[in-house]
Amino acid sequence: MKFLNLFGRLKSNVIGMIHVRALPGTPLNRATIAEITEEACREAEIYHHAGLDGLIVENMHDIPYTLEVGPEVCASMTAVCAAVRGLYPSWPLGVQILSAANQSALAVALASGLDFIRAEGFVFSHVADEGLLNACAGELLRYRRRIGAEHVQIFTDIKKKHSAHALTSDVSIAETAQAAEFFLSDGVIVTGTATGAQADPGELREVTQSVRIPVLIGSGVTHDNVEQYLQANAMIIGSHFKKGGYWANGVDAERVKRFMGKMHTLLE
């Protein structure tokens, strides 16, 4: 199994999140690529020292998001991701590029030597705060094959946060997960309604019982509720590891250390 080969464990992997500072060309950009990269590497060091199982790099500060990203975003993310990979050649690393720039993320992962991407809009259309997102599985997997990136795993959000799902209100989250599995997703991601919002443990159980591919939690895991998510194959944690528990702040080494201390106790 590709997931097991990557992480070395099937359950309860902890994947940290680096929200890189706003990139060139976006409204909130104030930093140079060198400054953005330096901060990302510093946060990666905190995560690695605390013993996390992996890391994902994301451009969440690039608000407001668009349905297309320019070459400057791809170039910038490649520079950041390559720098982090250079520090940690064998650590599981991934990338997500908002909004739904999944082919761009694959290209960055290939160029930077990363292991996985997080993809939006893999199956079924939905309305996100940046607009209508249509399913992309067919084009994305063909693109992955075309560029020779089939070793890069694609973990896909289902019924994703920050979105309205009225278009698919007659399709359950379990059915959505099954569709993603049928369309060759490497793993599905269950989230709450927004960044930092707790995912429903019942939905985790429902999805886990419905598919044979890995199931990840993509939002809302904290020191106080982590016991509810230990059966997930992995937990992607961003907001809880930030100062004050707010996603836009820098990584808080003490919060990360405290969380991982509890994880080590729970997994003993």
XYZ file of C-alpha atoms in Angstrom, residues 73-83 104 107-109 111-112:
17
model
C 2.405 31.166 -7.695
C 3.733 27.895 -9.108
C 7.266 29.258 -9.236
C 7.061 30.606 -5.685
C 5.600 27.413 -4.251
C 8.268 25.368 -6.019
C 10.993 27.509 -4.444
C 9.499 27.098 -0.961
C 8.787 23.383 -1.286
C 12.203 22.612 -2.756
C 13.863 24.407 0.168
C -0.248 23.159 -10.577
C 3.750 20.109 -11.134
C 5.188 21.706 -7.983
C 5.328 18.336 -6.235
C 9.651 19.616 -9.460
C 10.254 19.768 -5.697
